[in-house]
Short mmCIF file of C-alpha atoms and ligand atoms in Angstrom, two decimals:
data_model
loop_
_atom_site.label_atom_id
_atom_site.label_comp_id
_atom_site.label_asym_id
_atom_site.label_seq_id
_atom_site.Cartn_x
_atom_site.Cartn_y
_atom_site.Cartn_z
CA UNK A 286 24.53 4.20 7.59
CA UNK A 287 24.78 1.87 10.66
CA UNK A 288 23.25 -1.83 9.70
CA UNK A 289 23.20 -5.65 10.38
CA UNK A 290 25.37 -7.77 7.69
CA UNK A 291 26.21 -11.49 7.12
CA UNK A 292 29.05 -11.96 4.90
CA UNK A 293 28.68 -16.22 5.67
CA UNK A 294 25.81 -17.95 7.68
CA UNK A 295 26.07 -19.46 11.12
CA UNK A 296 25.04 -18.58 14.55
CA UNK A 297 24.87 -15.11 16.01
CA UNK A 298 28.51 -14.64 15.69
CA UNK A 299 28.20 -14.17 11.78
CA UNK A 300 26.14 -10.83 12.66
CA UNK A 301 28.28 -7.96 12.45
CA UNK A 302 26.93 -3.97 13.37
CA UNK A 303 28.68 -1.86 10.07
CA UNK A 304 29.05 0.67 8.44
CA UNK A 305 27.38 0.91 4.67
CA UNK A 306 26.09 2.41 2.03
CA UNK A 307 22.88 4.03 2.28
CA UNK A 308 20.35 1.92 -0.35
CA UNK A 309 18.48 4.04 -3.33
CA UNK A 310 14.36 3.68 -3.48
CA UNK A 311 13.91 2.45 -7.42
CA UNK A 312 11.06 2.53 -9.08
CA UNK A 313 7.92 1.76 -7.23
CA UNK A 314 9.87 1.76 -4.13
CA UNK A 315 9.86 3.74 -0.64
CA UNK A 316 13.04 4.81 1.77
CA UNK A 317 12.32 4.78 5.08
CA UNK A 318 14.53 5.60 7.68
CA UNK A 319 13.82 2.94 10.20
CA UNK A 320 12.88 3.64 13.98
CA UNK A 321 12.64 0.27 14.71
CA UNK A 322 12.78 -3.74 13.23
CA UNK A 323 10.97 -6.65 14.17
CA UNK A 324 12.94 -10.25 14.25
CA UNK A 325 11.63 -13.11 13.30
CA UNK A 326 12.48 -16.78 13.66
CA UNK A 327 12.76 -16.80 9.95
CA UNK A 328 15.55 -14.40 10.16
CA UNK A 329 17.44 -16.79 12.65
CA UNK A 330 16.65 -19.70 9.68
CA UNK A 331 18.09 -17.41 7.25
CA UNK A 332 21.19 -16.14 9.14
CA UNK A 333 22.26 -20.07 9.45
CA UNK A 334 21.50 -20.43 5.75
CA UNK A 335 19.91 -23.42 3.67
CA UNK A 336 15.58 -21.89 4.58
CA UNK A 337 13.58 -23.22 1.95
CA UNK A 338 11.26 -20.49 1.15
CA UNK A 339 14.77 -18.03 0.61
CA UNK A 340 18.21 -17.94 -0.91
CA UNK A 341 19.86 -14.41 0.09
CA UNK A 342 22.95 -13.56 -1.72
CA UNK A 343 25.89 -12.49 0.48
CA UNK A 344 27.10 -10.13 1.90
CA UNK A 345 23.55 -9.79 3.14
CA UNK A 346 21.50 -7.05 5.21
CA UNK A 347 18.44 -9.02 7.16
CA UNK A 348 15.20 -7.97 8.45
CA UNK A 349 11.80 -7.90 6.71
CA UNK A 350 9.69 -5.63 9.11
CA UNK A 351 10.30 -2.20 9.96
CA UNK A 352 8.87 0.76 11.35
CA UNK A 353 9.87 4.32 10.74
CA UNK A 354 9.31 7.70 8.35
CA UNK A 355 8.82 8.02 4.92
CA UNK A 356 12.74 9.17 4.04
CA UNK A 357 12.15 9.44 -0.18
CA UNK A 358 10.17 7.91 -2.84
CA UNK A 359 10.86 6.66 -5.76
CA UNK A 360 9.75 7.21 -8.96
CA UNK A 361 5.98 6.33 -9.64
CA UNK A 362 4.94 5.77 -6.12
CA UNK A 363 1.55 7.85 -5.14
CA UNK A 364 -0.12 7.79 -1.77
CA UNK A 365 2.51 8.05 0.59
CA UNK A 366 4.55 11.39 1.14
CA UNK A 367 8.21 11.67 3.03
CA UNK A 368 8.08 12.35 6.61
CA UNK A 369 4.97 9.58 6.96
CA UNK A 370 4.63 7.34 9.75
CA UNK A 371 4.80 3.94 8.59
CA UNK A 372 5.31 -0.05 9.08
CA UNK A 373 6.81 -2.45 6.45
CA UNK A 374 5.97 -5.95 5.75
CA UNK A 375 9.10 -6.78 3.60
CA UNK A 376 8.23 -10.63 2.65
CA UNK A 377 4.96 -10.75 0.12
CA UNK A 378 7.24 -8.60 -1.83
CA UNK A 379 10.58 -10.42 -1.52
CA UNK A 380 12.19 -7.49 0.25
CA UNK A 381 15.11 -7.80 2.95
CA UNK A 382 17.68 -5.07 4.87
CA UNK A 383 15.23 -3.65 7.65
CA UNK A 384 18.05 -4.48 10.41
CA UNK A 385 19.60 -0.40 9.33
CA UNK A 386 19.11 2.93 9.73
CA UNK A 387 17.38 3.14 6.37
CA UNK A 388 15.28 0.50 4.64
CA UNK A 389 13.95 0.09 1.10
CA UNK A 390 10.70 -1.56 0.15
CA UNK A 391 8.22 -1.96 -2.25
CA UNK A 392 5.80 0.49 -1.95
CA UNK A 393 2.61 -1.85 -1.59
CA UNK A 394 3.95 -3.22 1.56
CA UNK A 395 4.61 -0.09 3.32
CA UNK A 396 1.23 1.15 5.18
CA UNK A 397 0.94 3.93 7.65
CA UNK A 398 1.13 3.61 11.37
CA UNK A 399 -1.70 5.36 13.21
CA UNK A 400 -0.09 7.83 15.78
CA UNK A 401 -0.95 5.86 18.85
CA UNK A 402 1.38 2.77 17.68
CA UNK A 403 4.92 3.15 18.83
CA UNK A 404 7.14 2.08 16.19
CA UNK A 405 8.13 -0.82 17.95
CA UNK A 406 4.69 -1.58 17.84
CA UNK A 407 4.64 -1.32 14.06
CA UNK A 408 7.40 -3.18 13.95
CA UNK A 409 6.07 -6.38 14.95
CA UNK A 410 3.42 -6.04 12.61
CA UNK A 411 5.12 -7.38 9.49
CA UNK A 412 5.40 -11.18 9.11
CA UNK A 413 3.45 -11.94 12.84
CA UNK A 414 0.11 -10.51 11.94
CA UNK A 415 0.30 -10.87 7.76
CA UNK A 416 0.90 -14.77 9.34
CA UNK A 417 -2.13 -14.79 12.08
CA UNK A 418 -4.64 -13.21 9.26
CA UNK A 419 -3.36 -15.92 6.28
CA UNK A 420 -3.71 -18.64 8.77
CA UNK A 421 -7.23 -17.74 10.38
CA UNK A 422 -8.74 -16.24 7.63
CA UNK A 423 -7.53 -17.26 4.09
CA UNK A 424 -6.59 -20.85 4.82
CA UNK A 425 -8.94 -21.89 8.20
CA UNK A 426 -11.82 -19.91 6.83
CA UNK A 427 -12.79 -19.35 10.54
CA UNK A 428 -16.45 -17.88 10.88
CA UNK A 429 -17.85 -16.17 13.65
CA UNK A 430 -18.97 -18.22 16.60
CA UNK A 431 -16.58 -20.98 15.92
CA UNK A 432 -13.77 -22.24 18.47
CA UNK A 433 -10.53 -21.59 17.57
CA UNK A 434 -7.66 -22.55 19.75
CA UNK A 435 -4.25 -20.66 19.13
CA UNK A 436 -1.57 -23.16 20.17
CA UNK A 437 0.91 -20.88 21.11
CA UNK A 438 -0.64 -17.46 21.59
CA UNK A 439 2.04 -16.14 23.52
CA UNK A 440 4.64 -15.37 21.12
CA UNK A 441 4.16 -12.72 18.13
CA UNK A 442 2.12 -15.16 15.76
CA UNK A 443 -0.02 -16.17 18.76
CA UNK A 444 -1.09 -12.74 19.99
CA UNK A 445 -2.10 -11.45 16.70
CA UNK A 446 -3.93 -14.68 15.82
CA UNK A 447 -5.72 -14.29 19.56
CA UNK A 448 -6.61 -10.38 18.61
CA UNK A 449 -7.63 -11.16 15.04
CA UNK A 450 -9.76 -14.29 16.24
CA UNK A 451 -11.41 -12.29 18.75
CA UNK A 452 -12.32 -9.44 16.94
CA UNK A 453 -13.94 -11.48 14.47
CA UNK A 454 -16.26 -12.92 16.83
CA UNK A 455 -15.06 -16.88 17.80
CA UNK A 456 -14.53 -18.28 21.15
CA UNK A 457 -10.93 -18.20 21.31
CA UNK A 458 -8.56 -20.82 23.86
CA UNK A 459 -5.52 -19.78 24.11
CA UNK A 460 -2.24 -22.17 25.04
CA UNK A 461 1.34 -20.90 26.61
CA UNK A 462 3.89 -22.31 28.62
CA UNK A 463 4.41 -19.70 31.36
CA UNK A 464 2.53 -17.96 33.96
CA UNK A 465 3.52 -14.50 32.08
CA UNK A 466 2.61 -16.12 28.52
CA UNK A 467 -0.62 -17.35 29.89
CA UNK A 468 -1.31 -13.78 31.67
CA UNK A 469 -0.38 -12.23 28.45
CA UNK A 470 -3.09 -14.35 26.29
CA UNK A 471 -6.00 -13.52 28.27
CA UNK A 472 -4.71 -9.75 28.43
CA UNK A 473 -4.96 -9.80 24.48
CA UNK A 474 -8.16 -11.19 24.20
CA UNK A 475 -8.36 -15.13 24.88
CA UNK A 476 -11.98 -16.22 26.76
CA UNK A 477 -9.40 -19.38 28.45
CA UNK A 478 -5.52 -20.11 28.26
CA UNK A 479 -4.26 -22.98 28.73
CA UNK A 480 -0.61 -24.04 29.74
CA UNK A 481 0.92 -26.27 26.74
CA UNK A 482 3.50 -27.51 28.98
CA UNK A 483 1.05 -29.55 31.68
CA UNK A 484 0.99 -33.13 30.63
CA UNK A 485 -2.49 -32.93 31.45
CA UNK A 486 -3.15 -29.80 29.24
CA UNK A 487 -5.26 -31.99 26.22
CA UNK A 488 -7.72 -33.42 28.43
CA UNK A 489 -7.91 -29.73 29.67
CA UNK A 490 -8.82 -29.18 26.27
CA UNK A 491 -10.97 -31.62 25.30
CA UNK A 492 -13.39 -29.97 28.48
CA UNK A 493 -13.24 -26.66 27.30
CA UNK A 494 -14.51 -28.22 23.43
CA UNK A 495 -16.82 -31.00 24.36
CA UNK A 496 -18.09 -31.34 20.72
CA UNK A 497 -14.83 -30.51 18.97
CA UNK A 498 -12.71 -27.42 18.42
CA UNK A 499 -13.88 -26.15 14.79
CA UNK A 500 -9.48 -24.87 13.90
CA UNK A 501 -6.89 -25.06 15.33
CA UNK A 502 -3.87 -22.84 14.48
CA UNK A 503 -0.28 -24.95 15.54
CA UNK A 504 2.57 -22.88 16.37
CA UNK A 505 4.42 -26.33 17.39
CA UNK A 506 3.44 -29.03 15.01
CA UNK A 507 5.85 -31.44 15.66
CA UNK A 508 4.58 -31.51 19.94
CA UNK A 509 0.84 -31.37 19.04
CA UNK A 510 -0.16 -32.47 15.53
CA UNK A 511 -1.72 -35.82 17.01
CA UNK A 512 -3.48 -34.22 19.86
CA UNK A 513 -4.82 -31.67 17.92
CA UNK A 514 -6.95 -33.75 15.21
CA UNK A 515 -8.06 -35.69 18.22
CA UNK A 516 -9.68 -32.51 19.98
CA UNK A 517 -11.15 -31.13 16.33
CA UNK A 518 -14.95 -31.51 15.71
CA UNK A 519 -16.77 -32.50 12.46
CA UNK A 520 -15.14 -30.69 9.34
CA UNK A 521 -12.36 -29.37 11.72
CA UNK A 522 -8.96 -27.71 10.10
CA UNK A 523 -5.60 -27.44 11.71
CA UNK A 524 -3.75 -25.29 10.31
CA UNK A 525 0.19 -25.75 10.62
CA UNK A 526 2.28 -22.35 11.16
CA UNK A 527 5.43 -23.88 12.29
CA UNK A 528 6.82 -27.22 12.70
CA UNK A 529 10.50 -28.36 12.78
CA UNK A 530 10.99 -31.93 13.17
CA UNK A 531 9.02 -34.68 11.80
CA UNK A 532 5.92 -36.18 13.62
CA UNK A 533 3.73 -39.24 13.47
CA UNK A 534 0.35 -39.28 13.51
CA UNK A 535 -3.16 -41.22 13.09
CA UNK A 536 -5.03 -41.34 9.47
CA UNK A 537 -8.08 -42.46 11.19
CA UNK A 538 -8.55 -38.89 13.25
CA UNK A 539 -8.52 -37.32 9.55
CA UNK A 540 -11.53 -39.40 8.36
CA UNK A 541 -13.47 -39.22 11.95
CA UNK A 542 -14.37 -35.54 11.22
CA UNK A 543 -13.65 -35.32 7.61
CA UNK A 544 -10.52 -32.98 9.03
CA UNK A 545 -8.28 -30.67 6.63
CA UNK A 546 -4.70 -30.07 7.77
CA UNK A 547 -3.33 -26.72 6.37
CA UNK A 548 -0.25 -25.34 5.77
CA UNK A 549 1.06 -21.71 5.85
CA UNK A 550 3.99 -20.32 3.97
CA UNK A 551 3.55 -16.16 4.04
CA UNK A 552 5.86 -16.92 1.05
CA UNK A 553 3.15 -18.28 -0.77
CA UNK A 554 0.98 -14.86 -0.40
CA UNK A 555 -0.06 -13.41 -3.58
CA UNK A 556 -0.22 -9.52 -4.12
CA UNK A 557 -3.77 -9.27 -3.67
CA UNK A 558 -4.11 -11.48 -0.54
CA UNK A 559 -1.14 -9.43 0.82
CA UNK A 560 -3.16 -6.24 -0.02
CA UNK A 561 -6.23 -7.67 2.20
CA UNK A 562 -4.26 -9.07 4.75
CA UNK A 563 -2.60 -5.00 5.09
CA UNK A 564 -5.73 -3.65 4.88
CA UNK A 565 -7.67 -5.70 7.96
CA UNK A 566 -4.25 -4.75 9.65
CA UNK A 567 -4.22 -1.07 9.47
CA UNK A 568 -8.68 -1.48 10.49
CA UNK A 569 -7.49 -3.22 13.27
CA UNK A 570 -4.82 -0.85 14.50
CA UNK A 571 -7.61 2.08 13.70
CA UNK A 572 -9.75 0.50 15.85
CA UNK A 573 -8.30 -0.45 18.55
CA UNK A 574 -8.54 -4.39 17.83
CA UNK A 575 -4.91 -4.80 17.37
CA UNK A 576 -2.53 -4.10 19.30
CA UNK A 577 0.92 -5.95 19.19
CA UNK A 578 2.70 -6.95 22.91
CA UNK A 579 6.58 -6.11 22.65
CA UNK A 580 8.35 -7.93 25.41
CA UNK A 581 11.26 -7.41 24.44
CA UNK A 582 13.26 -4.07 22.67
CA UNK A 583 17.03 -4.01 22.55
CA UNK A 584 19.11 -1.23 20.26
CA UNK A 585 20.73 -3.21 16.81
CA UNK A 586 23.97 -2.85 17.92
CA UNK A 587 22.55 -6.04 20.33
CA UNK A 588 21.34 -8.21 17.04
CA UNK A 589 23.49 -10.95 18.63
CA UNK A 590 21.58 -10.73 22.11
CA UNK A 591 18.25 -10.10 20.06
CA UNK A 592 19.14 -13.24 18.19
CA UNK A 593 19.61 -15.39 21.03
CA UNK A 594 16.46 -14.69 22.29
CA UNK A 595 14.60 -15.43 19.57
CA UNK A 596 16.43 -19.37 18.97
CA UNK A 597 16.30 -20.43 23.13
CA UNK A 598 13.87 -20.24 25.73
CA UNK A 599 10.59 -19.08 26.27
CA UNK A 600 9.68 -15.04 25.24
CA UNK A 601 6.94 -12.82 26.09
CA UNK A 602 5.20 -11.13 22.80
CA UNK A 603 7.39 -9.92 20.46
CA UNK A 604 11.39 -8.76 19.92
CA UNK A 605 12.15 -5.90 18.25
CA UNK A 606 15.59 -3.92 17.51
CA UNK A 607 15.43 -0.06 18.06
CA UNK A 608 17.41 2.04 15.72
CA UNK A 609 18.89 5.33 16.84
N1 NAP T 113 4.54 -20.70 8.11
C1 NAP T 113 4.82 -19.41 8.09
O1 NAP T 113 4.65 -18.70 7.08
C2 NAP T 113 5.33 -18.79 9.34
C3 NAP T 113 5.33 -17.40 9.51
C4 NAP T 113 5.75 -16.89 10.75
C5 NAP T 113 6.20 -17.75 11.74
N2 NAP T 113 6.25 -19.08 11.49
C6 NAP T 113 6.68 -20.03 12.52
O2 NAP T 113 5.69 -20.02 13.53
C7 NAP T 113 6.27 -20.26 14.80
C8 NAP T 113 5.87 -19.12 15.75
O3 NAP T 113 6.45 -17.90 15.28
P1 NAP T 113 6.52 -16.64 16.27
O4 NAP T 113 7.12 -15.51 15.54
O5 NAP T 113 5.23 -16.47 16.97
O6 NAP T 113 7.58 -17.21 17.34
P2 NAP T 113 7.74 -16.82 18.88
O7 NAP T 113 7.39 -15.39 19.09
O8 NAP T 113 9.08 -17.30 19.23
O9 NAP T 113 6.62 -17.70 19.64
C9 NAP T 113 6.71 -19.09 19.73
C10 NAP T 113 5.43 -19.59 20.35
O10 NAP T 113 5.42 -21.02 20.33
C11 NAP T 113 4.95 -21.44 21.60
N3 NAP T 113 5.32 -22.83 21.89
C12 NAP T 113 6.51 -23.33 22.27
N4 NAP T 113 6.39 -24.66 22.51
C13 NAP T 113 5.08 -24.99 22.29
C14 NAP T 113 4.33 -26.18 22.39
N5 NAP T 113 4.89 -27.33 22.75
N6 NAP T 113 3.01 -26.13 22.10
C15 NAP T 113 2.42 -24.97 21.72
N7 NAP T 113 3.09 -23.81 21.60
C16 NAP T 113 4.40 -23.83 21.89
C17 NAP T 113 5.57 -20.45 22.56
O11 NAP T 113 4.92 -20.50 23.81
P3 NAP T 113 5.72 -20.42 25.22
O12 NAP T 113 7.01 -19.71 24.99
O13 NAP T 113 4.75 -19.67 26.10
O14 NAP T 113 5.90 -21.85 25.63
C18 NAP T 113 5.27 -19.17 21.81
O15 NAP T 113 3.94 -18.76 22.03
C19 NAP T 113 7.78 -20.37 14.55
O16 NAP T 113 8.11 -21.73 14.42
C20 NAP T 113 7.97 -19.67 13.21
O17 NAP T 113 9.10 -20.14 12.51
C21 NAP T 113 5.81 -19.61 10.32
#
């Protein structure tokens, strides 16, 4: 089969389109022959090697979300039959190699794809919306009615925290730092957005939440940390999805509100919290609540391209490989 493979970490160059052997479903374990892969900044972290959360042994096949059909099973695995539509969230179970034409996973994190999501759709499913529903709902705890604001709703954490939040029932403010990502935002859901890249974008939000923004989920931690226990109300949480350099802030802000500041690792999710986090997925794609924004779909044999795009610049939704 036709796949993705480091043999030694670095930029995109260390990416290489090969031929190789097509991988055997074990026990507990599903095939599926993959229409298309969602990437992921953590798969840029892991290409250049040293990610905390991850030590892949090389050579090395990435990818941790897929889309496709139900190929074989292996042995003991009930509920799912070959030729199924389905989508893969490869990290709660430690599984890797969804940049191929066929991708093995643990069968409790392969769930089926209604028929009216592509399977690009379902391929940005994986880590962005297992991510959005940890964050909002099984570390921020957010209730109906609340404010939430999604500090980067633009890119594929962001517009599955914005549908989730919605859907739930809080007044959701959206931030992005282009005319498209802000269009985008409100198209998926937001009540306001916001552009993150105005210097005069906090006082913006400090009017839209005169008595305090109840969580705040941070897509940029190290821009907006301070800011954003300045704007929380009483018994306010921020809860930190990504961050990559350090940042300084004010103790004081913490106390003011009796604040919580949250992390999320989707490392960290345990079997049963993945199995909830699935389940609200595949309501929400029954329903109609979720629906993932690809912006951008380019064949695997342009990982390199892909890969670029996901380390510079701004995107729009979400990037996904197709696989012939
Ligand atoms: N902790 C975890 O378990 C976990 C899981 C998944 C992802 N992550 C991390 O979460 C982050 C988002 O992931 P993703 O897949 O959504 O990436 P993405 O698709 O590349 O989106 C990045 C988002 O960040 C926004 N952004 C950029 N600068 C910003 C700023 N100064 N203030 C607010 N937002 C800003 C972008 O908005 P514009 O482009 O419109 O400016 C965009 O909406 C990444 O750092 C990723 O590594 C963490």
């Amino acid at each position: 089969m036709k796949a993705v493979q480091i043999t030694e970490h670095g930029d995109a160059e260390v990416l290489h389109y090969v031929d190789t052997e097509v991988p055997r479903p074990g026990p507990g374990q599903v095939r599926v022959r993959v229409r298309a892969a969602g990437l992921n900044p953590a798969d840029t972290y892991m290409v250049r090697g040293g990610y905390e959360f991850f030590h892949n042994p090389l050579p090395w096949v990435p990818g941790f979300d897929s889309a496709g059909d139900v190929d074989a099973l292996g042995e003991g695995v009930s509920g799912l039959a070959v030729g199924d539509r389905v989508f893969v969230a490869g990290i709660p179970a430690g599984g890797h190699g969804a940049f191929a034409q066929y991708h093995v996973a643990d069968a409790r994190v392969v769930r089926p794809l209604p028929d009216a999501v592509d399977y690009p759709e379902g391929a940005a499913l994986g880590v962005p919306y297992l991510t959005a529903y940890r964050a909002l709902f099984q570390r921020a705890d957010l209730r109906p009615g609340e404010t939430v604001l999604i500090h980067g709703a633009s890119g594929g954490v962001g517009q599955a925290c914005v549908q989730f939040a919605r859907a739930h029932g809080a007044r959701v403010i959206a931030t992005a730092g282009t005319t498209e990502g802000l269009a985008l935002a409100s198209r998926q859901g937001a009540h306001v957005a916001v552009d993150h890249s105005t210097p005069e974008h906090v006082a913006e939000l400090h009017e839209l939440a005169p008595d305090g923004i109840d969580v705040v989920v941070e897509m940029a931690a190290s821009s907006n940390l301070e800011a954003d226990l300045g704007l929380l109300g009483r018994d306010g949480r921020v809860v930190v999805v990504g961050a990559r350099t350090p940042v300084e802030i004010t103790p004081r802000l913490v106390m003011r509100t009796e604040a919580a500041v949250l992390g999320v690792a989707l490392w960290n999710i345990t079997p049963e919290q993945t199995h909830q986090a699935l389940s609200a997925i595949g309501a929400g794609l029954e329903n109609g609540t979720l629906a993932p924004y690809v912006g951008h779909r380019l064949p695997l044999e342009r990982i390199a391209d892909a890969f670029a795009l996901v380390t510079t610049g701004h995107r729009l939704g979400k990037v996904v490989l197709t696989v012939a």
